Backbone as JSON, one array per atom type, in Angstrom:
{
  "sequence": "MNSISVRALLVRGMIAGVIAGALALAVAYFLGESQVDAAIAIEEAHSHAAHGGGGGGEEEELVSRTMQATGGLATALLVFGVAVGGIAALVYAYALGRIGNFGPRATAALIAGAALLTVYVVPFLKYPANPPAVGNPDTIGKRTTLFFLMVALSLLLAVAAVIIGKRLAPALGNWNATIAAAAGFILAIGLAYAFLPSFDEVGKDFPASLLWKFRLSTLAVQTTFWAGFGLIFGYLTERLLGSGNGADARRVATPVG",
  "N": [[0.15, 72.39, 99.1], [0.0, 72.13, 95.63], [0.21, 74.65, 92.95], [-1.34, 73.87, 90.71], [-3.26, 72.19, 91.82], [-4.51, 74.13, 93.7], [-5.48, 75.83, 91.74], [-7.3, 74.24, 90.34], [-9.11, 73.53, 92.52], [-10.08, 76.29, 92.9], [-11.35, 76.83, 90.62], [-13.49, 74.88, 90.77], [-14.73, 75.85, 93.04], [-15.82, 78.26, 92.3], [-17.51, 77.24, 90.37], [-19.16, 75.71, 91.95], [-20.15, 77.86, 93.57], [-21.59, 79.41, 91.64], [-23.72, 77.78, 91.07], [-24.86, 77.32, 93.49], [-25.52, 80.03, 94.09], [-27.62, 80.26, 92.2], [-29.56, 78.44, 93.15], [-30.02, 79.87, 95.64], [-30.98, 82.14, 94.48], [-33.52, 81.23, 93.36], [-34.79, 80.85, 95.67], [-34.83, 83.26, 96.99], [-36.36, 84.75, 95.0], [-38.83, 83.39, 94.93], [-39.64, 83.34, 97.63], [-38.87, 85.62, 99.08], [-39.1, 87.98, 97.53], [-42.01, 88.65, 97.59], [-42.25, 89.58, 100.14], [-40.7, 91.92, 100.09], [-42.09, 93.2, 97.91], [-44.43, 93.95, 99.42], [-43.58, 95.35, 101.62], [-42.47, 97.64, 100.23], [-44.82, 98.73, 99.29], [-45.95, 99.47, 101.58], [-44.17, 101.58, 102.3], [-44.41, 103.25, 100.01], [-47.13, 104.04, 100.57], [-46.79, 105.57, 102.88], [-45.13, 107.52, 102.09], [-46.93, 108.74, 100.23], [-49.01, 109.7, 101.87], [-47.44, 111.49, 103.41], [-47.17, 113.58, 101.6], [-49.56, 114.82, 101.64], [-51.47, 113.26, 100.18], [-51.05, 113.76, 97.59], [-49.44, 113.68, 94.32], [-46.94, 114.77, 94.02], [-44.76, 114.09, 95.51], [-43.6, 111.89, 94.35], [-41.01, 110.1, 92.69], [-39.51, 109.44, 89.62], [-38.69, 106.17, 88.75], [-35.34, 104.95, 88.32], [-34.4, 102.48, 87.97], [-36.54, 99.78, 87.14], [-39.13, 98.25, 89.12], [-39.54, 95.48, 88.5], [-37.44, 94.79, 87.07], [-35.48, 95.04, 89.11], [-36.14, 92.93, 90.78], [-35.74, 90.68, 89.27], [-33.34, 90.67, 86.85], [-31.6, 92.36, 88.3], [-31.38, 91.12, 90.94], [-30.71, 88.51, 90.28], [-28.24, 89.1, 89.02], [-26.75, 90.1, 91.21], [-26.71, 87.91, 93.07], [-25.47, 85.72, 91.58], [-23.06, 86.73, 90.88], [-22.0, 87.28, 93.58], [-22.1, 84.54, 94.26], [-20.03, 83.47, 92.83], [-17.69, 85.05, 93.47], [-17.67, 84.48, 96.19], [-17.57, 81.78, 96.25], [-15.06, 81.44, 95.15], [-13.36, 82.41, 97.07], [-14.04, 80.87, 99.27], [-12.99, 78.51, 98.37], [-10.15, 78.95, 98.3], [-9.85, 79.16, 101.01], [-10.52, 76.66, 101.86], [-8.49, 75.1, 100.45], [-6.34, 75.75, 102.07], [-7.27, 74.73, 104.61], [-7.7, 71.95, 104.57], [-6.83, 68.83, 105.74], [-5.73, 70.32, 107.77], [-7.57, 71.12, 109.75], [-8.44, 68.83, 111.01], [-8.69, 65.37, 110.64], [-10.5, 64.96, 108.33], [-12.53, 64.17, 105.53], [-12.48, 65.21, 101.95], [-15.29, 65.8, 101.4], [-16.41, 66.15, 103.87], [-14.78, 68.17, 104.95], [-15.47, 70.3, 103.1], [-18.17, 70.74, 103.87], [-17.83, 71.42, 106.67], [-16.45, 73.97, 106.36], [-18.42, 75.32, 104.87], [-20.59, 75.4, 106.66], [-19.39, 76.75, 108.71], [-18.87, 79.26, 107.44], [-21.52, 80.06, 107.05], [-22.51, 80.36, 109.74], [-20.47, 82.38, 110.85], [-20.35, 84.38, 109.08], [-22.83, 85.18, 108.48], [-25.05, 84.34, 110.25], [-24.22, 84.97, 113.03], [-23.54, 87.77, 112.78], [-26.26, 88.63, 111.92], [-27.89, 87.99, 113.95], [-27.52, 90.02, 115.74], [-27.62, 92.47, 114.2], [-30.13, 92.28, 112.24], [-31.49, 91.88, 109.05], [-33.31, 94.54, 107.28], [-36.38, 95.31, 105.86], [-37.58, 97.38, 102.95], [-39.03, 100.68, 104.2], [-38.36, 100.27, 106.81], [-36.12, 101.33, 109.28], [-34.09, 104.04, 109.96], [-32.91, 106.41, 107.63], [-30.8, 108.27, 108.27], [-29.17, 106.75, 109.83], [-28.09, 104.78, 108.38], [-25.48, 104.6, 107.48], [-23.94, 103.97, 109.74], [-25.22, 101.75, 110.73], [-24.63, 99.87, 108.55], [-21.78, 100.02, 108.97], [-21.28, 98.91, 111.45], [-22.44, 96.45, 111.12], [-20.76, 95.09, 109.3], [-18.34, 95.39, 110.87], [-19.17, 93.6, 112.91], [-19.31, 91.23, 111.29], [-16.4, 91.07, 110.72], [-15.26, 90.68, 113.4], [-16.69, 88.25, 114.08], [-15.43, 86.44, 112.17], [-12.74, 86.63, 113.02], [-12.78, 85.9, 115.71], [-13.63, 83.3, 115.4], [-11.54, 82.05, 114.12], [-9.71, 82.36, 116.11], [-10.82, 80.62, 117.98], [-10.46, 78.18, 116.72], [-7.82, 77.89, 116.71], [-7.04, 78.04, 119.48], [-8.52, 75.8, 120.3], [-7.18, 73.71, 118.96], [-4.66, 73.93, 120.29], [-5.39, 73.34, 122.92], [-6.13, 70.76, 122.59], [-4.04, 68.59, 123.13], [-3.74, 68.6, 125.79], [-6.37, 68.53, 127.08], [-7.88, 66.79, 125.37], [-9.68, 65.97, 122.32], [-12.47, 66.53, 122.41], [-13.17, 67.91, 124.86], [-11.53, 70.26, 124.44], [-12.6, 71.19, 122.15], [-15.32, 71.84, 123.15], [-14.52, 73.78, 125.16], [-13.2, 75.76, 123.41], [-15.39, 76.45, 121.88], [-17.26, 77.44, 123.72], [-15.65, 79.84, 124.73], [-15.96, 81.27, 122.38], [-18.5, 81.85, 122.05], [-18.88, 83.22, 124.37], [-17.19, 85.66, 123.99], [-18.61, 86.6, 121.63], [-21.07, 87.12, 122.87], [-20.33, 89.25, 124.57], [-19.66, 91.12, 122.7], [-22.1, 91.63, 121.38], [-23.25, 92.82, 123.84], [-21.94, 95.13, 124.1], [-21.7, 96.53, 121.86], [-23.71, 99.06, 120.02], [-27.15, 99.14, 119.62], [-29.97, 99.07, 117.54], [-33.32, 100.14, 117.21], [-35.39, 100.68, 115.05], [-37.88, 100.07, 113.95], [-41.09, 100.95, 112.78], [-44.16, 101.68, 114.52], [-46.32, 101.16, 113.24], [-45.57, 99.18, 111.33], [-46.15, 96.04, 110.0], [-45.51, 93.26, 112.2], [-45.52, 90.63, 111.5], [-44.78, 90.64, 108.82], [-42.32, 91.82, 108.98], [-40.96, 89.78, 110.27], [-41.39, 87.55, 108.54], [-39.84, 88.58, 106.47], [-37.17, 88.84, 107.35], [-36.73, 86.09, 107.98], [-36.74, 84.98, 105.36], [-34.4, 86.17, 104.13], [-32.62, 84.87, 105.83], [-33.05, 82.32, 104.97], [-32.34, 82.3, 102.28], [-29.57, 82.75, 102.56], [-28.93, 80.27, 103.88], [-29.65, 78.42, 102.22], [-27.85, 78.99, 100.13], [-25.26, 78.52, 101.36], [-25.66, 75.76, 102.14], [-26.12, 74.57, 99.75], [-23.64, 75.2, 98.54], [-21.79, 73.97, 99.97], [-22.5, 71.18, 99.71], [-22.21, 70.79, 96.85], [-19.74, 71.73, 96.32], [-18.42, 69.87, 97.93], [-18.74, 67.4, 96.68], [-17.65, 67.83, 94.13], [-14.91, 68.36, 94.86], [-14.23, 65.94, 96.05], [-14.28, 64.22, 93.93], [-12.09, 65.25, 92.53], [-9.91, 64.8, 94.53], [-10.29, 62.44, 95.68], [-11.77, 59.94, 98.03], [-10.4, 59.8, 100.46], [-9.04, 60.38, 103.92], [-8.27, 63.73, 105.33], [-5.51, 64.06, 105.45], [-4.68, 62.14, 103.51], [-5.88, 63.24, 101.22], [-4.49, 65.7, 101.07], [-1.91, 64.82, 100.32], [-2.53, 63.81, 97.83], [-3.06, 66.09, 96.5], [-0.75, 67.39, 96.71], [1.94, 66.57, 95.18], [4.74, 64.27, 95.83], [8.0, 65.22, 95.31]],
  "CA": [[-0.67, 72.08, 98.01], [0.62, 72.83, 94.46], [-0.57, 75.66, 92.27], [-2.22, 73.3, 89.92], [-4.42, 71.85, 92.67], [-5.22, 75.14, 94.14], [-6.32, 76.45, 90.56], [-8.46, 73.34, 90.25], [-10.01, 73.91, 93.68], [-10.75, 77.68, 92.7], [-12.4, 76.66, 89.55], [-14.47, 74.14, 91.26], [-15.36, 76.65, 94.06], [-16.55, 79.15, 91.65], [-18.67, 76.62, 89.76], [-20.17, 75.56, 93.02], [-20.81, 79.35, 93.96], [-22.65, 79.85, 90.7], [-24.91, 76.81, 91.29], [-25.47, 77.57, 94.73], [-26.18, 81.24, 93.93], [-28.84, 79.95, 91.42], [-30.46, 78.01, 94.21], [-30.5, 80.98, 96.45], [-31.77, 83.19, 93.77], [-34.81, 80.84, 93.52], [-35.45, 80.99, 97.06], [-35.02, 84.85, 97.06], [-37.42, 85.3, 94.24], [-40.06, 82.93, 95.28], [-39.89, 83.51, 99.19], [-38.5, 86.86, 99.66], [-39.7, 89.14, 96.71], [-43.3, 89.06, 97.93], [-42.26, 90.51, 101.26], [-40.18, 93.14, 99.66], [-43.13, 94.16, 97.52], [-45.43, 94.36, 100.47], [-42.81, 96.43, 102.44], [-42.47, 98.82, 99.38], [-46.16, 99.27, 99.33], [-46.25, 100.42, 102.92], [-43.27, 102.76, 102.23], [-45.07, 104.38, 99.18], [-48.31, 104.74, 101.41], [-46.43, 106.59, 104.1], [-44.74, 108.71, 101.32], [-48.15, 109.4, 99.58], [-49.67, 110.4, 103.13], [-46.63, 112.62, 103.87], [-47.3, 114.66, 100.79], [-50.95, 115.1, 101.68], [-52.21, 112.5, 99.19], [-50.9, 114.26, 96.3], [-48.29, 112.89, 93.68], [-45.88, 115.68, 93.88], [-43.52, 113.59, 96.18], [-43.0, 110.65, 93.67], [-39.87, 110.21, 91.67], [-39.45, 108.37, 88.41], [-37.69, 105.07, 89.04], [-34.23, 104.85, 87.48], [-34.55, 100.95, 87.53], [-37.92, 99.41, 87.41], [-39.21, 97.21, 90.28], [-39.48, 94.35, 87.79], [-35.82, 94.61, 86.58], [-34.71, 94.75, 90.39], [-36.7, 91.7, 91.11], [-35.29, 89.77, 88.23], [-32.03, 90.77, 86.32], [-30.66, 92.78, 89.41], [-31.29, 90.1, 91.94], [-29.99, 87.42, 89.61], [-26.74, 89.4, 88.85], [-26.13, 90.08, 92.64], [-26.47, 86.54, 93.66], [-24.59, 85.02, 90.84], [-21.68, 87.44, 91.12], [-21.82, 86.89, 94.83], [-21.76, 83.16, 94.31], [-18.54, 83.38, 91.98], [-16.75, 85.54, 94.38], [-17.53, 83.96, 97.67], [-16.99, 80.46, 95.91], [-13.52, 81.5, 94.94], [-12.75, 82.75, 98.42], [-14.1, 79.64, 100.04], [-12.2, 77.47, 97.85], [-8.9, 79.15, 98.82], [-9.85, 78.73, 102.51], [-10.42, 75.16, 101.68], [-7.06, 74.6, 100.08], [-5.37, 75.79, 103.32], [-7.83, 74.08, 105.6], [-7.77, 70.51, 104.14], [-5.98, 68.22, 106.51], [-5.17, 71.07, 108.93], [-8.41, 71.38, 110.94], [-8.8, 67.6, 111.5], [-8.83, 64.27, 109.79], [-11.7, 64.97, 107.61], [-12.13, 63.92, 104.0], [-12.82, 66.3, 101.22], [-16.68, 66.37, 101.5], [-16.65, 66.65, 105.24], [-14.1, 69.62, 105.0], [-16.32, 71.27, 102.45], [-19.41, 70.95, 104.77], [-17.52, 72.13, 107.9], [-16.11, 75.25, 105.92], [-19.69, 75.97, 104.38], [-21.34, 75.62, 107.88], [-18.62, 77.89, 109.57], [-19.06, 80.57, 107.0], [-22.81, 80.54, 107.27], [-22.55, 80.8, 111.17], [-19.63, 83.4, 111.12], [-20.41, 85.58, 107.98], [-24.16, 85.67, 108.37], [-25.95, 84.14, 111.4], [-23.82, 85.71, 114.19], [-24.04, 89.28, 112.66], [-27.64, 88.64, 111.7], [-28.6, 88.05, 115.28], [-27.26, 91.52, 116.25], [-28.12, 93.58, 113.2], [-30.89, 91.81, 111.38], [-31.93, 92.58, 107.72], [-34.55, 95.25, 107.38], [-37.09, 95.51, 104.45], [-37.95, 98.94, 102.85], [-39.87, 101.28, 105.14], [-37.7, 100.08, 108.09], [-34.73, 101.96, 109.56], [-33.67, 105.63, 109.82], [-32.02, 106.75, 106.59], [-29.78, 108.89, 108.79], [-28.28, 105.82, 110.4], [-27.74, 103.56, 107.44], [-24.12, 104.34, 107.22], [-23.57, 103.67, 110.93], [-25.55, 100.42, 110.82], [-23.78, 99.12, 107.88], [-20.4, 99.76, 109.44], [-21.4, 98.15, 112.56], [-22.83, 95.1, 110.62], [-19.44, 94.6, 108.71], [-17.56, 95.23, 112.1], [-19.7, 92.3, 113.51], [-18.69, 90.24, 110.55], [-14.89, 90.76, 111.02], [-15.21, 90.26, 114.81], [-16.99, 87.0, 114.18], [-14.52, 85.79, 111.63], [-11.45, 86.64, 113.83], [-12.99, 85.03, 117.06], [-13.77, 81.99, 114.95], [-10.17, 81.65, 113.76], [-8.99, 82.14, 117.35], [-11.35, 79.57, 118.62], [-10.02, 77.1, 116.11], [-6.32, 77.88, 117.07], [-6.99, 77.66, 120.82], [-8.99, 74.3, 120.36], [-5.99, 72.86, 118.54], [-3.51, 74.0, 121.28], [-5.78, 72.81, 124.09], [-6.52, 69.32, 122.4], [-3.2, 67.56, 123.78], [-4.13, 68.54, 127.22], [-7.77, 68.17, 127.32], [-8.56, 65.87, 124.58], [-10.31, 66.84, 121.3], [-13.97, 66.79, 122.86], [-13.19, 68.93, 125.81], [-10.81, 71.28, 123.8], [-13.68, 71.67, 121.23], [-16.17, 72.63, 124.05], [-13.84, 75.03, 125.79], [-13.14, 76.74, 122.43], [-16.77, 77.1, 121.42], [-17.72, 78.42, 124.77], [-15.03, 81.01, 124.46], [-16.4, 81.87, 121.15], [-19.9, 82.18, 122.52], [-18.73, 84.35, 125.49], [-16.69, 86.75, 123.35], [-19.65, 87.21, 120.94], [-22.07, 87.67, 123.87], [-19.78, 90.58, 125.06], [-19.65, 92.04, 121.5], [-23.52, 92.08, 121.5], [-23.77, 93.63, 124.94], [-21.28, 96.42, 124.19], [-21.91, 97.21, 120.5], [-24.87, 99.76, 120.01], [-28.33, 98.34, 118.96], [-31.05, 99.96, 116.8], [-34.73, 99.8, 117.15], [-35.97, 101.6, 114.18], [-39.17, 99.63, 113.35], [-42.11, 101.93, 113.06], [-45.12, 101.0, 115.15], [-47.45, 100.64, 112.23], [-45.19, 98.23, 110.42], [-46.67, 94.68, 110.65], [-44.49, 92.47, 112.78], [-45.47, 89.33, 110.72], [-44.15, 91.07, 107.54], [-40.92, 91.89, 109.34], [-40.45, 88.2, 110.63], [-41.28, 86.81, 107.32], [-38.85, 89.14, 105.53], [-35.9, 88.34, 107.88], [-36.68, 84.62, 107.8], [-36.48, 84.88, 104.09], [-33.1, 86.51, 104.2], [-31.76, 83.57, 106.45], [-33.26, 81.07, 104.09], [-31.54, 82.64, 101.15], [-28.1, 82.3, 102.99], [-28.76, 79.06, 104.36], [-29.71, 77.73, 100.89], [-26.56, 79.19, 99.38], [-24.12, 77.83, 101.9], [-25.88, 74.31, 102.22], [-25.98, 74.27, 98.33], [-22.23, 75.16, 98.19], [-21.12, 72.8, 100.72], [-22.8, 69.93, 99.17], [-21.64, 70.76, 95.54], [-18.22, 71.6, 96.33], [-17.77, 68.72, 98.47], [-18.99, 66.43, 95.5], [-16.58, 68.12, 93.02], [-13.58, 68.16, 95.39], [-14.07, 64.53, 96.23], [-14.07, 63.66, 92.58], [-10.74, 65.67, 92.31], [-8.96, 64.42, 95.51], [-10.56, 61.14, 96.19], [-12.56, 60.07, 99.11], [-9.69, 59.46, 101.72], [-9.08, 61.57, 104.87], [-7.64, 64.89, 105.03], [-4.13, 63.76, 105.15], [-4.56, 61.44, 102.21], [-6.26, 64.14, 100.2], [-3.39, 66.67, 100.93], [-0.91, 64.18, 99.71], [-2.86, 63.64, 96.44], [-2.93, 67.4, 96.07], [0.77, 67.9, 96.84], [2.81, 65.21, 94.79], [6.14, 64.26, 96.31], [9.06, 65.13, 94.3]],
  "C": [[-0.17, 72.91, 96.79], [-0.21, 73.76, 93.93], [-1.55, 75.13, 91.4], [-3.54, 72.96, 90.65], [-5.04, 72.96, 93.18], [-6.03, 75.73, 92.93], [-7.44, 75.48, 90.27], [-9.61, 73.44, 91.32], [-10.71, 75.36, 93.4], [-11.68, 77.52, 91.61], [-13.55, 76.0, 90.08], [-15.29, 74.98, 92.28], [-16.22, 77.66, 93.38], [-17.67, 78.6, 90.88], [-19.69, 76.28, 90.84], [-20.68, 76.79, 93.46], [-21.88, 79.6, 93.07], [-23.81, 79.06, 90.96], [-25.59, 77.27, 92.43], [-26.09, 79.05, 94.83], [-27.53, 81.11, 93.08], [-29.85, 79.33, 92.31], [-30.9, 79.09, 95.01], [-31.36, 82.0, 95.81], [-33.19, 82.57, 93.48], [-35.58, 81.11, 94.64], [-35.84, 82.46, 97.37], [-36.2, 85.34, 96.27], [-38.75, 84.79, 94.81], [-40.54, 83.18, 96.74], [-39.8, 84.95, 99.53], [-39.06, 88.16, 98.88], [-40.89, 89.64, 97.17], [-43.21, 90.02, 99.15], [-41.61, 91.81, 100.94], [-41.14, 94.02, 98.99], [-44.06, 94.77, 98.46], [-44.76, 95.51, 101.27], [-42.69, 97.86, 101.62], [-43.93, 99.54, 99.35], [-46.47, 100.12, 100.58], [-45.32, 101.52, 102.93], [-43.95, 103.87, 101.26], [-46.27, 104.93, 99.89], [-48.01, 105.68, 102.24], [-45.85, 107.87, 103.37], [-45.85, 109.53, 100.8], [-48.86, 110.24, 100.68], [-48.77, 111.66, 103.56], [-46.84, 113.79, 102.96], [-48.89, 115.11, 100.59], [-51.76, 114.41, 100.59], [-52.03, 112.9, 97.78], [-49.55, 113.46, 95.67], [-47.05, 113.64, 93.51], [-44.58, 115.02, 94.53], [-42.89, 112.27, 95.57], [-41.89, 110.97, 92.64], [-39.83, 109.02, 90.68], [-38.32, 107.46, 88.94], [-36.52, 104.96, 87.91], [-34.03, 103.28, 87.01], [-35.94, 100.44, 88.0], [-37.96, 98.42, 88.44], [-38.91, 95.79, 89.56], [-38.02, 94.03, 87.38], [-34.95, 94.31, 87.96], [-34.9, 93.4, 90.85], [-36.06, 90.51, 90.47], [-33.72, 89.77, 87.8], [-31.2, 91.44, 87.6], [-30.47, 91.92, 90.5], [-30.38, 88.94, 91.31], [-28.34, 87.81, 89.47], [-26.11, 89.61, 90.29], [-25.94, 88.8, 93.18], [-25.54, 85.83, 92.9], [-23.13, 85.62, 90.91], [-21.13, 87.17, 92.61], [-21.37, 85.4, 94.99], [-20.36, 82.95, 93.69], [-17.62, 83.82, 93.03], [-16.49, 84.83, 95.64], [-17.18, 82.48, 97.44], [-15.52, 80.41, 95.83], [-12.85, 81.64, 96.27], [-12.8, 81.4, 99.34], [-13.18, 78.45, 99.56], [-10.6, 77.56, 98.25], [-8.87, 78.74, 100.38], [-9.85, 77.2, 102.58], [-9.19, 74.49, 101.39], [-6.06, 74.64, 101.17], [-5.91, 74.96, 104.3], [-7.69, 72.5, 105.64], [-6.69, 69.9, 104.81], [-5.24, 69.02, 107.66], [-6.15, 71.17, 110.17], [-9.02, 69.9, 111.46], [-8.79, 66.6, 110.38], [-9.92, 63.99, 108.95], [-11.37, 64.78, 106.19], [-12.59, 65.11, 103.3], [-14.13, 66.87, 101.29], [-16.85, 66.97, 102.89], [-15.95, 68.04, 105.45], [-14.97, 70.66, 104.36], [-17.63, 71.61, 103.33], [-18.99, 71.74, 105.9], [-17.19, 73.61, 107.4], [-17.59, 76.24, 105.64], [-20.56, 76.19, 105.74], [-20.75, 76.89, 108.72], [-18.88, 79.19, 109.02], [-20.44, 80.97, 107.18], [-22.96, 81.06, 108.81], [-21.78, 82.26, 111.34], [-19.86, 84.64, 110.32], [-21.79, 85.93, 108.12], [-25.02, 85.59, 109.64], [-25.42, 84.95, 112.63], [-24.02, 87.23, 113.8], [-25.43, 89.48, 112.47], [-28.36, 88.81, 112.99], [-28.51, 89.32, 116.01], [-27.81, 92.51, 115.46], [-28.85, 92.64, 112.06], [-31.12, 92.68, 110.03], [-33.26, 93.33, 107.92], [-35.06, 95.39, 105.92], [-37.23, 96.94, 104.27], [-39.05, 99.28, 103.94], [-39.52, 101.08, 106.45], [-36.51, 100.63, 108.32], [-34.8, 103.39, 109.09], [-32.78, 105.74, 108.79], [-30.68, 107.32, 107.12], [-28.68, 107.99, 109.57], [-27.74, 104.74, 109.55], [-26.22, 103.39, 107.51], [-23.4, 103.62, 108.57], [-23.99, 102.1, 111.12], [-24.7, 99.56, 109.94], [-22.33, 98.9, 108.23], [-20.31, 98.83, 110.57], [-21.58, 96.57, 112.18], [-21.32, 94.34, 110.01], [-18.26, 94.48, 109.82], [-17.8, 93.9, 112.69], [-19.2, 91.06, 112.66], [-17.22, 89.81, 110.76], [-14.56, 90.3, 112.34], [-15.55, 88.65, 114.93], [-15.99, 86.09, 113.55], [-13.2, 85.51, 112.48], [-11.68, 85.72, 115.06], [-13.19, 83.6, 116.52], [-12.42, 81.23, 114.61], [-9.39, 81.48, 115.03], [-9.49, 80.98, 118.05], [-10.68, 78.29, 118.01], [-8.42, 76.87, 116.64], [-6.24, 77.55, 118.53], [-7.56, 76.18, 120.89], [-7.93, 73.39, 119.96], [-4.98, 72.76, 119.62], [-4.06, 73.3, 122.61], [-6.03, 71.12, 123.92], [-5.48, 68.39, 123.02], [-3.43, 67.45, 125.09], [-5.41, 68.07, 127.62], [-8.34, 67.16, 126.55], [-9.43, 66.65, 123.57], [-11.7, 67.33, 121.73], [-14.04, 68.04, 123.73], [-12.4, 70.23, 125.28], [-11.86, 71.99, 122.84], [-14.84, 72.6, 122.06], [-15.69, 73.85, 124.57], [-13.72, 76.02, 124.6], [-14.38, 77.28, 121.8], [-17.39, 77.88, 122.49], [-16.92, 79.77, 124.93], [-15.43, 81.76, 123.36], [-17.58, 82.6, 121.55], [-19.9, 83.3, 123.59], [-18.22, 85.67, 124.72], [-17.78, 87.37, 122.38], [-20.71, 87.85, 121.79], [-21.52, 89.09, 124.35], [-19.84, 91.46, 123.95], [-21.13, 92.43, 121.37], [-23.82, 93.03, 122.57], [-23.1, 95.05, 124.7], [-21.46, 97.23, 122.91], [-23.45, 97.9, 120.6], [-25.99, 98.92, 119.2], [-29.15, 99.41, 118.3], [-32.45, 99.33, 116.8], [-35.59, 100.77, 116.38], [-37.28, 101.24, 113.46], [-40.41, 100.51, 113.84], [-43.33, 101.05, 113.71], [-46.3, 100.52, 114.26], [-47.08, 99.59, 111.15], [-45.42, 96.83, 110.85], [-45.47, 93.8, 111.07], [-44.31, 91.32, 111.98], [-44.6, 89.56, 109.44], [-42.62, 91.07, 107.84], [-40.34, 90.56, 109.61], [-40.35, 87.62, 109.33], [-39.99, 87.23, 106.4], [-37.45, 88.68, 106.07], [-35.64, 86.74, 107.84], [-36.3, 84.27, 106.27], [-35.12, 85.09, 103.66], [-32.23, 85.41, 104.69], [-32.14, 82.46, 105.54], [-32.49, 81.25, 102.95], [-29.95, 82.22, 101.47], [-27.96, 81.04, 103.26], [-28.88, 78.19, 103.06], [-28.34, 77.82, 100.2], [-25.47, 78.31, 100.05], [-24.43, 76.18, 101.9], [-25.6, 73.83, 100.76], [-24.38, 74.19, 97.98], [-21.63, 74.07, 98.77], [-21.34, 71.51, 100.04], [-22.13, 69.67, 97.68], [-20.16, 70.7, 95.45], [-17.7, 70.44, 96.86], [-17.65, 67.6, 97.46], [-17.76, 66.63, 94.52], [-15.14, 67.87, 93.65], [-13.23, 66.62, 95.79], [-13.7, 63.73, 94.9], [-12.67, 64.08, 92.06], [-9.62, 65.0, 93.08], [-9.16, 63.04, 95.98], [-11.28, 61.29, 97.46], [-11.8, 59.64, 100.42], [-9.9, 60.47, 102.68], [-8.41, 62.67, 104.44], [-6.22, 64.81, 104.83], [-3.77, 63.21, 103.7], [-4.88, 62.38, 100.87], [-5.28, 65.25, 99.9], [-2.3, 66.05, 100.07], [-1.29, 63.98, 98.26], [-2.76, 65.01, 95.86], [-1.56, 68.09, 95.99], [1.7, 66.66, 96.48], [4.22, 65.34, 95.4], [7.04, 64.3, 95.09], [8.82, 66.07, 93.04]]
}
């Protein structure tokens, strides 16, 4: 794929990322912020009780809660969308026509779905997101490190599964090779779940329903982002490369001569 086509895909990836980030922002604001506010209220009540009902333990906010829920959230998700959209576009440029005879839209959907699974869902099932008032501050560094380790393991194992599946395909056929590679991926992830440490730091007085709603909202934000990105980026790439299969699209993107 020539540099012009890669640049065009990169621009479209960032555009799709911004739009998908805006969609995720709407979900985060209307679905998730109420859960955050409720968790903050519980945290403040605990802090108030710990100081005997006095106000001496309160600290002045450097950034207001309103700014966090609007400008801060918007900046984070839109910057995330641009950055991740650009990275996904580069992955797409390499994968198109190499992971199967899929067209531009189907390839975009596969990459978006794989990213949601490997970058978020697999690590989330082991180390789910916590709202304020949940989690020991002394373990936050360890928990963050293990979460990103889980992300790295998930990505590496997914790449390994794709490579193994392609190598097994001539002997087993595409369907059986895919099943075998997926089974190997699930087994390896299961072993990682079993051997990596877990954390149970939810207080007994923290409402289980609030925790559940918060975690569902974070999953909804990521699902919205990646679904939106896959659909928008697929549309933009099909307009750029045409609606043929992966091999045809790669030939369009890589002119001969």
